[in-house]
Coordinates of C-alpha atoms in Angstrom, one line a residue:
M20 CA -46.6 56.8 17.5
V21 CA -48.2 56.1 20.9
I22 CA -52.0 56.0 21.0
N23 CA -52.4 55.5 24.8
D24 CA -51.3 53.1 27.5
R25 CA -53.8 50.4 26.4
F26 CA -52.4 50.2 22.9
P27 CA -48.9 49.3 21.7
P28 CA -47.1 52.0 19.7
V29 CA -48.1 52.2 16.0
D30 CA -45.1 52.1 13.7
L31 CA -46.5 54.0 10.7
V32 CA -43.5 53.1 8.6
R33 CA -44.2 49.4 9.0
V34 CA -47.9 50.0 8.3
A35 CA -47.1 51.9 5.1
Q36 CA -44.7 49.1 4.0
L37 CA -47.4 46.5 4.5
L38 CA -49.8 48.5 2.4
A39 CA -47.2 49.1 -0.3
R40 CA -46.7 45.4 -0.7
A41 CA -50.5 45.1 -1.2
G42 CA -50.3 47.8 -3.9
Y43 CA -51.6 50.8 -1.8
R44 CA -49.9 54.1 -1.1
A45 CA -50.3 55.5 2.4
A46 CA -48.9 58.9 3.4
G47 CA -49.9 61.6 5.8
L48 CA -51.6 60.1 8.8
V49 CA -54.7 62.1 9.5
A50 CA -55.9 60.2 12.6
A51 CA -55.3 57.0 14.6
T52 CA -58.3 56.0 16.6
P53 CA -58.5 53.1 19.1
M54 CA -61.5 50.9 18.5
A55 CA -63.6 48.8 20.9
A56 CA -62.6 45.2 21.1
D57 CA -65.6 43.5 22.7
G58 CA -64.4 40.3 24.4
S59 CA -61.0 40.2 22.6
E60 CA -57.7 41.0 24.1
R61 CA -56.4 42.2 20.7
C62 CA -55.9 45.9 20.0
F63 CA -57.7 47.7 17.1
V64 CA -56.7 51.0 15.7
R65 CA -58.3 52.8 12.7
C66 CA -55.7 54.7 10.7
R67 CA -56.8 57.4 8.3
F68 CA -54.3 58.7 5.8
S69 CA -54.5 61.8 3.6
D70 CA -53.3 59.8 0.7
G71 CA -54.3 56.1 0.8
P72 CA -57.0 53.9 2.2
S73 CA -58.4 54.0 5.7
V74 CA -57.3 50.8 7.4
L75 CA -57.8 48.8 10.6
L76 CA -54.6 47.9 12.3
V77 CA -54.9 44.8 14.5
T78 CA -52.2 43.8 16.9
P79 CA -51.9 41.1 19.5
G80 CA -52.7 41.9 23.1
G81 CA -49.3 40.6 24.1
S82 CA -46.3 38.7 22.7
S83 CA -47.0 35.2 23.8
A84 CA -46.7 32.3 21.4
R85 CA -50.5 31.8 21.6
E86 CA -51.3 35.5 20.9
L87 CA -49.0 35.5 17.9
A88 CA -50.5 32.2 16.6
E89 CA -54.0 33.9 16.8
A90 CA -52.6 36.7 14.7
R91 CA -51.2 34.3 12.1
A92 CA -54.5 32.5 12.0
A93 CA -56.4 35.7 11.4
A94 CA -54.1 36.5 8.4
A95 CA -54.1 33.0 6.8
I96 CA -57.9 32.4 7.3
G97 CA -58.8 35.9 6.3
R98 CA -56.9 35.6 3.0
H99 CA -58.4 32.2 2.3
L100 CA -62.0 33.3 3.0
Q101 CA -61.5 36.4 0.8
Q102 CA -60.3 34.2 -2.1
A103 CA -63.2 31.9 -1.6
G104 CA -65.7 34.8 -2.1
V105 CA -66.7 35.1 1.6
P106 CA -67.6 38.7 2.4
V107 CA -64.8 39.4 4.9
P108 CA -62.5 42.5 5.1
A109 CA -59.6 42.4 2.7
V110 CA -56.3 41.6 4.2
Y111 CA -53.9 44.4 3.1
G112 CA -50.9 43.1 4.9
F113 CA -49.4 41.0 7.7
E114 CA -46.1 41.1 9.5
V115 CA -45.3 37.7 10.9
A116 CA -42.7 38.8 13.5
G117 CA -45.0 41.2 15.3
G118 CA -48.3 39.8 14.4
I119 CA -49.4 43.1 12.8
L120 CA -52.5 42.7 10.6
V121 CA -53.7 45.5 8.3
L122 CA -57.3 45.0 7.2
E123 CA -59.8 46.9 5.1
D124 CA -61.7 49.4 7.2
L125 CA -65.4 48.4 7.1
G126 CA -66.7 51.4 9.1
E127 CA -68.5 51.3 12.4
T128 CA -71.9 49.9 11.8
L129 CA -72.5 46.4 13.2
L130 CA -75.7 44.5 12.4
Y131 CA -76.2 44.9 16.2
H132 CA -76.4 48.7 15.8
R133 CA -79.0 48.4 13.0
L134 CA -81.1 46.2 15.3
Q135 CA -81.0 48.8 18.0
S136 CA -82.9 51.1 15.6
R137 CA -85.8 48.6 15.4
P138 CA -86.0 48.2 11.6
P139 CA -89.2 47.1 10.0
A140 CA -89.7 43.3 9.9
D141 CA -89.2 43.1 6.1
E142 CA -85.9 44.9 6.4
L143 CA -84.8 42.8 9.3
K144 CA -85.6 39.5 7.4
S145 CA -83.8 40.8 4.4
L146 CA -80.6 41.5 6.4
Y147 CA -80.8 38.1 8.0
R148 CA -81.3 36.3 4.7
Q149 CA -78.2 38.0 3.5
A150 CA -76.4 36.9 6.7
I151 CA -77.5 33.3 6.1
T152 CA -76.3 33.4 2.5
A153 CA -73.0 34.7 3.7
L154 CA -72.8 32.0 6.3
L155 CA -73.4 29.2 3.8
T156 CA -70.7 30.7 1.5
L157 CA -68.4 30.5 4.5
Q158 CA -69.4 27.0 5.4
V159 CA -69.4 25.5 1.9
A160 CA -67.4 27.6 -0.6
A161 CA -64.5 28.1 1.8
R162 CA -64.2 24.4 2.7
P163 CA -61.9 23.4 -0.2
G164 CA -58.4 24.3 0.8
F165 CA -59.3 25.6 4.2
P166 CA -56.0 26.1 6.1
V167 CA -56.6 23.7 9.0
T168 CA -52.9 23.9 9.9
S169 CA -53.3 27.6 10.5
C170 CA -56.0 27.2 13.1
W171 CA -54.6 28.7 16.3
D172 CA -57.1 27.2 18.8
T173 CA -58.2 23.8 17.6
P174 CA -58.5 22.5 14.1
R175 CA -62.0 21.0 14.7
Y176 CA -65.0 21.6 16.8
D177 CA -65.1 18.3 18.7
R178 CA -66.4 16.5 21.8
R179 CA -63.5 17.5 24.1
L180 CA -64.1 21.2 23.2
M181 CA -67.8 20.9 23.9
L182 CA -67.2 19.4 27.4
E183 CA -64.3 21.7 28.4
R184 CA -65.2 25.0 26.9
E185 CA -69.0 24.9 26.5
S186 CA -70.8 22.8 29.1
G187 CA -67.8 23.0 31.4
Y188 CA -67.4 26.7 30.8
F189 CA -71.1 27.2 31.6
Y190 CA -70.8 25.3 34.9
Q191 CA -67.5 26.9 36.0
A192 CA -68.1 30.5 35.0
L193 CA -71.9 30.9 35.5
V194 CA -73.1 28.2 37.9
R195 CA -70.1 28.2 40.3
A196 CA -68.3 31.5 39.9
M197 CA -71.2 33.8 39.3
L198 CA -74.1 32.1 41.0
G199 CA -72.1 30.4 43.8
R200 CA -73.4 26.9 43.3
E201 CA -70.4 24.7 44.3
E202 CA -71.6 21.2 43.9
L203 CA -72.3 19.6 40.5
P204 CA -75.7 17.8 40.8
A205 CA -75.2 14.1 40.6
G206 CA -75.7 12.8 37.1
L207 CA -75.3 16.2 35.4
A208 CA -71.8 15.4 34.1
E209 CA -73.3 12.3 32.4
E210 CA -76.0 14.5 30.7
F211 CA -73.3 16.9 29.5
A212 CA -71.4 13.9 28.1
A213 CA -74.6 12.5 26.4
L214 CA -75.2 16.0 24.9
A215 CA -71.6 16.2 23.6
D216 CA -71.9 12.6 22.1
R217 CA -75.0 13.5 20.2
A218 CA -73.7 16.9 19.0
A219 CA -70.4 15.3 17.9
A220 CA -72.3 12.8 15.8
E221 CA -73.4 15.6 13.4
P222 CA -71.4 15.8 10.1
A223 CA -68.6 18.2 10.8
D224 CA -66.6 18.8 7.7
Y225 CA -67.7 22.4 7.0
V226 CA -66.1 25.7 8.0
L227 CA -67.2 26.9 11.4
H228 CA -66.9 30.5 12.5
R229 CA -68.0 29.6 16.1
D230 CA -69.2 33.1 17.0
Y231 CA -71.5 34.0 14.2
Q232 CA -73.8 36.6 15.7
C233 CA -74.9 40.2 15.1
R234 CA -71.8 41.8 16.8
N235 CA -69.5 40.0 14.4
L236 CA -71.4 41.0 11.3
M237 CA -70.9 44.5 9.9
L238 CA -72.9 46.5 7.4
Q239 CA -71.0 48.3 4.7
Q240 CA -73.2 50.0 2.1
E241 CA -76.0 47.7 3.3
Q242 CA -74.0 44.6 2.6
I243 CA -73.2 42.0 5.3
R244 CA -69.5 41.6 6.0
I245 CA -68.1 39.0 8.4
I246 CA -65.5 39.8 11.1
D247 CA -63.7 38.1 14.0
F248 CA -63.1 35.0 11.9
Q249 CA -59.7 34.1 13.4
G250 CA -61.2 31.3 15.5
A251 CA -62.6 29.5 12.4
R252 CA -62.1 25.7 12.2
L253 CA -64.0 22.7 10.8
G254 CA -67.3 21.8 12.4
P255 CA -71.0 21.1 11.9
L256 CA -73.5 23.3 10.0
A257 CA -76.1 24.0 12.6
Y258 CA -73.8 25.6 15.3
D259 CA -73.2 28.9 13.5
L260 CA -76.8 29.1 12.4
A261 CA -77.9 28.6 16.0
A262 CA -75.5 31.4 17.1
L263 CA -77.1 33.7 14.5
L264 CA -80.8 32.9 15.1
N265 CA -80.7 32.3 18.9
D266 CA -78.7 35.4 19.5
P267 CA -79.4 37.2 22.8
Y268 CA -78.0 40.4 21.4
A269 CA -80.7 40.3 18.7
A270 CA -83.7 38.7 20.4
L271 CA -85.4 37.7 17.2
P272 CA -89.1 36.9 17.5
P273 CA -89.7 33.1 17.5
A274 CA -91.8 33.1 14.3
M275 CA -89.0 35.0 12.5
R276 CA -86.4 32.5 13.7
E277 CA -88.5 29.6 12.4
E278 CA -88.9 31.4 9.0
L279 CA -85.2 32.1 8.7
L280 CA -84.3 28.5 9.8
D281 CA -86.5 27.3 6.9
F282 CA -84.8 29.8 4.6
Y283 CA -81.4 28.2 5.6
R284 CA -82.6 24.7 4.9
Q285 CA -84.0 25.7 1.5
K286 CA -80.7 27.5 0.6
A287 CA -78.6 24.7 1.8
C288 CA -80.4 22.2 -0.4
T289 CA -79.2 24.3 -3.4
M290 CA -75.6 24.6 -2.2
I291 CA -74.8 21.3 -0.5
Q292 CA -75.0 18.0 -2.3
D293 CA -77.0 15.4 -0.4
F294 CA -78.1 17.9 2.2
D295 CA -80.8 16.2 4.4
P296 CA -83.1 18.9 5.9
T297 CA -84.7 16.3 8.2
A298 CA -81.5 15.1 9.6
F299 CA -80.2 18.7 9.9
S300 CA -83.3 19.6 11.9
K301 CA -82.9 16.7 14.3
G302 CA -79.3 17.7 15.1
W303 CA -80.2 21.4 15.3
F304 CA -81.4 21.1 18.9
F305 CA -78.2 19.6 20.3
L306 CA -75.9 22.2 18.7
A307 CA -78.2 25.0 19.7
L308 CA -78.0 23.7 23.2
Q309 CA -74.2 23.5 23.1
R310 CA -74.1 27.1 21.8
N311 CA -76.4 28.3 24.5
L312 CA -74.2 26.8 27.2
Q313 CA -71.1 28.4 25.7
I314 CA -72.5 31.9 25.6
L315 CA -73.8 31.7 29.1
G316 CA -70.3 30.8 30.3
A317 CA -68.8 33.6 28.1
F318 CA -71.2 36.3 29.4
A319 CA -70.6 35.3 33.0
F320 CA -66.8 35.2 32.6
L321 CA -66.5 38.4 30.6
S322 CA -68.8 40.4 32.9
Q323 CA -67.7 39.0 36.3
Q324 CA -64.1 38.1 35.9
K325 CA -62.9 40.4 33.1
G326 CA -65.0 43.4 34.3
K327 CA -66.7 43.9 30.9
R328 CA -70.1 44.9 32.3
F329 CA -71.7 45.2 28.9
F330 CA -72.1 41.4 28.8
A331 CA -73.9 41.2 32.1
A332 CA -77.2 42.5 30.5
F333 CA -77.3 39.4 28.3
V334 CA -77.0 36.7 31.0
K335 CA -80.7 36.7 31.8
P336 CA -81.9 36.6 28.2
A337 CA -79.5 33.7 27.4
A338 CA -80.6 31.8 30.5
A339 CA -84.3 32.3 29.6
Q340 CA -83.4 31.0 26.1
L341 CA -81.7 27.9 27.7
Q342 CA -84.9 27.2 29.6
D343 CA -87.0 27.5 26.5
L344 CA -84.8 25.1 24.6
L345 CA -84.9 22.6 27.3
A346 CA -88.7 22.9 27.5
T347 CA -89.1 21.4 24.1
P348 CA -89.7 17.6 23.7
Q349 CA -86.0 17.0 23.0
G350 CA -85.1 18.6 26.2
K351 CA -86.8 15.8 28.1
A352 CA -83.5 13.8 27.5
F353 CA -81.8 16.2 29.9
P354 CA -83.9 16.3 33.1
L355 CA -81.1 17.4 35.5
L356 CA -80.0 20.3 33.2
R357 CA -83.7 21.2 32.7
K358 CA -84.1 21.4 36.5
L359 CA -80.9 23.4 36.9
S360 CA -82.0 25.8 34.2
R361 CA -85.2 26.5 36.0
E362 CA -83.3 27.1 39.2
I363 CA -80.8 29.4 37.5
N364 CA -83.6 31.5 36.0
Q365 CA -85.3 31.9 39.3
Q366 CA -82.0 32.9 41.0
L367 CA -81.3 35.4 38.2
K368 CA -84.8 36.8 38.5
N369 CA -84.1 37.7 42.1
S370 CA -80.7 39.2 41.3
K371 CA -79.7 42.7 40.5
L372 CA -78.1 41.9 37.2

């Protein structure tokens, strides 16, 4: 069955076979609805059956080796996380040849959507505490047996990735391509290297989602469920927490961020042997800074080069957050980046974004 030109044909027989292998019966398709994909090139279709579960069908955006590897990673990592007790959608089936993944349908409510309704502070904190607990389960409980060989991108979050796809991404996609600044200020590359050195010194033998924010968290019956986990790899603790708390989509009040950061530290002490909250707090800044550079590169690239204008609205908030981070005492170690951040914010203030 063909959905539209954007989506590959849905072979309902293959979907039914995958479900049958998982112990489900699916007959009588009621509807097949394309779903939004945010920054992903993958295709998502919700299939509703008259007899059987509603499922989410995920197919690669193409047939390249890299796209098929991403599909295999989603299946292998999803199954592992599910078995480890991480609140992810159930994997109902996977066809290796075509990269077809059949997942539990979690509905349509993202944590982001709930935030748009401006819930009371107590409700908001309760949801974020739940998200933090789920994050620690991902980071710690899913570490034993984590299928590193199934990672499609890189097996670890490391210094090279930081330089090429975070600080480098920030400079190429935002500073040069979007803002038109061609020359890298003398000495800035050395600051990026120093930042990567310090961030890479953090303990990094935990499971890292690498995009743990409110648009990758769903609410099903008021329970947090984690999606978009196919890029998981090994990495440090603070990165995903920084992604969650310093999330431009959410714009949490600073006092609430501090309260939730303290909740994480307390919870981590009960779940991680020899967890050192003081050492964690010292490393937090560097990983939060790396994450901030990454999202600025992503927002610029997706909005300007991929034509996904939704992301343009978050460039200014993310840039303001970068300036705030660099204004802290630890930011003094990066004077050139601090100066560039001020200039970027001024340029964006005068732009029509």
